[in-house]
PDB file of C-alpha atoms in Angstrom:
ATOM      1  CA  UNK K   1      95.537 148.579 145.326  1.00 58.00           C
ATOM      2  CA  UNK K   2      92.222 149.740 145.337  1.00 72.00           C
ATOM      3  CA  UNK K   3      88.734 147.913 144.044  1.00 74.00           C
ATOM      4  CA  UNK K   4      88.277 149.373 140.450  1.00 67.00           C
ATOM      5  CA  UNK K   5      92.091 148.196 139.522  1.00 73.00           C
ATOM      6  CA  UNK K   6      90.993 144.640 140.951  1.00 71.00           C
ATOM      7  CA  UNK K   7      88.006 144.407 138.803  1.00 74.00           C
ATOM      8  CA  UNK K   8      89.748 145.411 135.652  1.00 77.00           C
ATOM      9  CA  UNK K   9      92.669 142.519 136.047  1.00 77.00           C
ATOM     10  CA  UNK K  10      90.055 140.464 136.418  1.00 75.00           C
ATOM     11  CA  UNK K  11      87.769 141.685 133.280  1.00 74.00           C
ATOM     12  CA  UNK K  12      90.886 141.464 131.642  1.00 83.00           C
ATOM     13  CA  UNK K  13      91.953 137.946 132.721  1.00 78.00           C
ATOM     14  CA  UNK K  14      88.392 136.781 132.133  1.00 75.00           C
ATOM     15  CA  UNK K  15      88.161 138.097 128.650  1.00 77.00           C
ATOM     16  CA  UNK K  16      91.522 136.470 127.467  1.00 77.00           C
ATOM     17  CA  UNK K  17      90.538 133.245 128.780  1.00 76.00           C
ATOM     18  CA  UNK K  18      87.412 133.577 126.811  1.00 75.00           C
ATOM     19  CA  UNK K  19      89.519 134.781 123.575  1.00 79.00           C
ATOM     20  CA  UNK K  20      91.945 132.255 123.741  1.00 73.00           C
ATOM     21  CA  UNK K  21      89.305 129.540 124.711  1.00 73.00           C
ATOM     22  CA  UNK K  22      87.095 130.361 121.781  1.00 70.00           C
ATOM     23  CA  UNK K  23      90.168 130.154 119.316  1.00 72.00           C
ATOM     24  CA  UNK K  24      91.124 126.964 120.277  1.00 68.00           C
ATOM     25  CA  UNK K  25      87.346 125.871 119.932  1.00 65.00           C
ATOM     26  CA  UNK K  26      87.073 127.569 116.472  1.00 67.00           C
ATOM     27  CA  UNK K  27      90.232 125.665 115.436  1.00 65.00           C
ATOM     28  CA  UNK K  28      89.366 122.454 116.610  1.00 62.00           C
ATOM     29  CA  UNK K  29      86.318 121.914 115.119  1.00 59.00           C
ATOM     30  CA  UNK K  30      87.168 121.893 111.818  1.00 61.00           C
ATOM     31  CA  UNK K  31      89.692 119.751 112.282  1.00 63.00           C
ATOM     32  CA  UNK K  32      87.173 117.189 114.344  1.00 61.00           C
ATOM     33  CA  UNK K  33      85.189 117.306 111.261  1.00 65.00           C
ATOM     34  CA  UNK K  34      88.070 116.197 108.941  1.00 64.00           C
ATOM     35  CA  UNK K  35      88.999 113.567 110.815  1.00 71.00           C
ATOM     36  CA  UNK K  36      84.990 112.216 111.015  1.00 72.00           C
ATOM     37  CA  UNK K  37      84.908 112.682 107.539  1.00 76.00           C
ATOM     38  CA  UNK K  38      88.641 110.602 106.722  1.00 75.00           C
ATOM     39  CA  UNK K  39      86.853 107.920 108.900  1.00 80.00           C
ATOM     40  CA  UNK K  40      83.607 107.651 106.839  1.00 84.00           C
ATOM     41  CA  UNK K  41      85.507 107.525 103.787  1.00 84.00           C
ATOM     42  CA  UNK K  42      87.712 104.800 105.672  1.00 84.00           C
ATOM     43  CA  UNK K  43      84.654 102.958 106.078  1.00 87.00           C
ATOM     44  CA  UNK K  44      83.676 103.427 102.758  1.00 90.00           C
ATOM     45  CA  UNK K  45      86.826 102.618 100.951  1.00 89.00           C
ATOM     46  CA  UNK K  46      86.487  99.027 103.590  1.00 88.00           C
ATOM     47  CA  UNK K  47      82.900  97.988 102.130  1.00 92.00           C
ATOM     48  CA  UNK K  48      83.937  98.461  98.522  1.00 93.00           C
ATOM     49  CA  UNK K  49      86.483  96.541  99.246  1.00 93.00           C
ATOM     50  CA  UNK K  50      84.312  93.940 100.834  1.00 93.00           C
ATOM     51  CA  UNK K  51      81.604  93.959  97.985  1.00 95.00           C
ATOM     52  CA  UNK K  52      84.810  92.847  95.399  1.00 95.00           C
ATOM     53  CA  UNK K  53      86.211  90.248  98.064  1.00 94.00           C
ATOM     54  CA  UNK K  54      82.266  88.477  98.174  1.00 95.00           C
ATOM     55  CA  UNK K  55      82.052  89.169  94.255  1.00 96.00           C
ATOM     56  CA  UNK K  56      85.428  87.156  94.233  1.00 96.00           C
ATOM     57  CA  UNK K  57      84.380  84.956  96.335  1.00 95.00           C
ATOM     58  CA  UNK K  58      81.347  84.249  94.263  1.00 96.00           C
ATOM     59  CA  UNK K  59      83.014  83.861  91.190  1.00 96.00           C
ATOM     60  CA  UNK K  60      85.218  81.566  92.424  1.00 96.00           C
ATOM     61  CA  UNK K  61      82.470  79.115  93.836  1.00 96.00           C
ATOM     62  CA  UNK K  62      80.317  79.221  90.412  1.00 95.00           C
ATOM     63  CA  UNK K  63      83.377  79.471  87.636  1.00 95.00           C
ATOM     64  CA  UNK K  64      86.771  77.939  89.521  1.00 94.00           C
ATOM     65  CA  UNK K  65      89.408  79.241  90.780  1.00 93.00           C
ATOM     66  CA  UNK K  66      91.040  80.537  87.272  1.00 93.00           C
ATOM     67  CA  UNK K  67      87.992  81.014  85.257  1.00 95.00           C
ATOM     68  CA  UNK K  68      87.772  84.719  83.456  1.00 95.00           C
ATOM     69  CA  UNK K  69      85.488  85.103  86.127  1.00 95.00           C
ATOM     70  CA  UNK K  70      87.680  84.792  88.895  1.00 96.00           C
ATOM     71  CA  UNK K  71      90.436  86.600  87.094  1.00 96.00           C
ATOM     72  CA  UNK K  72      88.545  89.448  86.740  1.00 97.00           C
ATOM     73  CA  UNK K  73      86.859  89.841  89.782  1.00 96.00           C
ATOM     74  CA  UNK K  74      90.497  90.114  91.685  1.00 95.00           C
ATOM     75  CA  UNK K  75      91.247  92.631  88.902  1.00 95.00           C
ATOM     76  CA  UNK K  76      88.295  94.523  90.300  1.00 96.00           C
ATOM     77  CA  UNK K  77      89.152  93.685  94.171  1.00 94.00           C
ATOM     78  CA  UNK K  78      93.221  94.352  93.340  1.00 93.00           C
ATOM     79  CA  UNK K  79      91.695  98.097  92.079  1.00 94.00           C
ATOM     80  CA  UNK K  80      89.481  98.810  95.064  1.00 93.00           C
ATOM     81  CA  UNK K  81      92.671  97.968  97.257  1.00 91.00           C
ATOM     82  CA  UNK K  82      94.765 100.010  95.207  1.00 92.00           C
ATOM     83  CA  UNK K  83      92.655 102.639  95.538  1.00 91.00           C
ATOM     84  CA  UNK K  84      92.399 102.905  98.931  1.00 89.00           C
ATOM     85  CA  UNK K  85      96.027 102.399  99.864  1.00 88.00           C
ATOM     86  CA  UNK K  86      96.381 105.671  97.202  1.00 90.00           C
ATOM     87  CA  UNK K  87      93.799 107.169  99.508  1.00 86.00           C
ATOM     88  CA  UNK K  88      94.959 105.538 103.109  1.00 81.00           C
ATOM     89  CA  UNK K  89      98.007 104.319 102.766  1.00 83.00           C
ATOM     90  CA  UNK K  90      96.442 101.095 104.124  1.00 83.00           C
ATOM     91  CA  UNK K  91      93.956  98.539 102.715  1.00 81.00           C
ATOM     92  CA  UNK K  92      91.275  96.379 104.367  1.00 82.00           C
ATOM     93  CA  UNK K  93      91.497  92.666 104.835  1.00 86.00           C
ATOM     94  CA  UNK K  94      88.286  90.859 104.747  1.00 82.00           C
ATOM     95  CA  UNK K  95      89.359  87.265 105.275  1.00 82.00           C
ATOM     96  CA  UNK K  96      91.531  88.638 108.477  1.00 85.00           C
ATOM     97  CA  UNK K  97      89.812  91.561 109.416  1.00 83.00           C
ATOM     98  CA  UNK K  98      91.954  94.110 110.025  1.00 85.00           C
ATOM     99  CA  UNK K  99      93.660  96.757 107.913  1.00 84.00           C
ATOM    100  CA  UNK K 100      97.606  96.439 106.655  1.00 85.00           C
ATOM    101  CA  UNK K 101      99.669  99.286 106.342  1.00 84.00           C
ATOM    102  CA  UNK K 102     101.867  97.607 103.395  1.00 83.00           C
ATOM    103  CA  UNK K 103     101.594  97.331 100.100  1.00 82.00           C
ATOM    104  CA  UNK K 104     101.317  93.382 100.264  1.00 82.00           C
ATOM    105  CA  UNK K 105      97.999  92.562  99.087  1.00 78.00           C
ATOM    106  CA  UNK K 106      99.526  90.793  96.302  1.00 73.00           C
ATOM    107  CA  UNK K 107     100.635  87.894  98.860  1.00 67.00           C
ATOM    108  CA  UNK K 108      97.030  87.623  99.776  1.00 55.00           C
ATOM    109  CA  UNK K 109      95.499  84.921  98.475  1.00 52.00           C
ATOM    110  CA  UNK K 110      91.931  83.381  98.167  1.00 47.00           C
TER     111      UNK K 110
END
């Protein structure tokens, strides 16, 4: 083989590698962006649940465990948990500081 043929094979190999790298990069970037957006949304969900838990705690502290205010805040908390469950198939428990993968918040007692 002469130098021209070797050069052509080298150029072809470099172009093929560059093309493959570009394709993989273009495919990977949207996936990474989507994962970041999903993570950000899960954090928002986590914060909404924590705020609902705080409101429930305040209602229990100020009005009593079985007051209509506490019952309303408990419904709000369950609605937030349901929303997270529907979006992420998980819900945040602020008392345990962990995500749950089972729809069992009705067993969570304040």
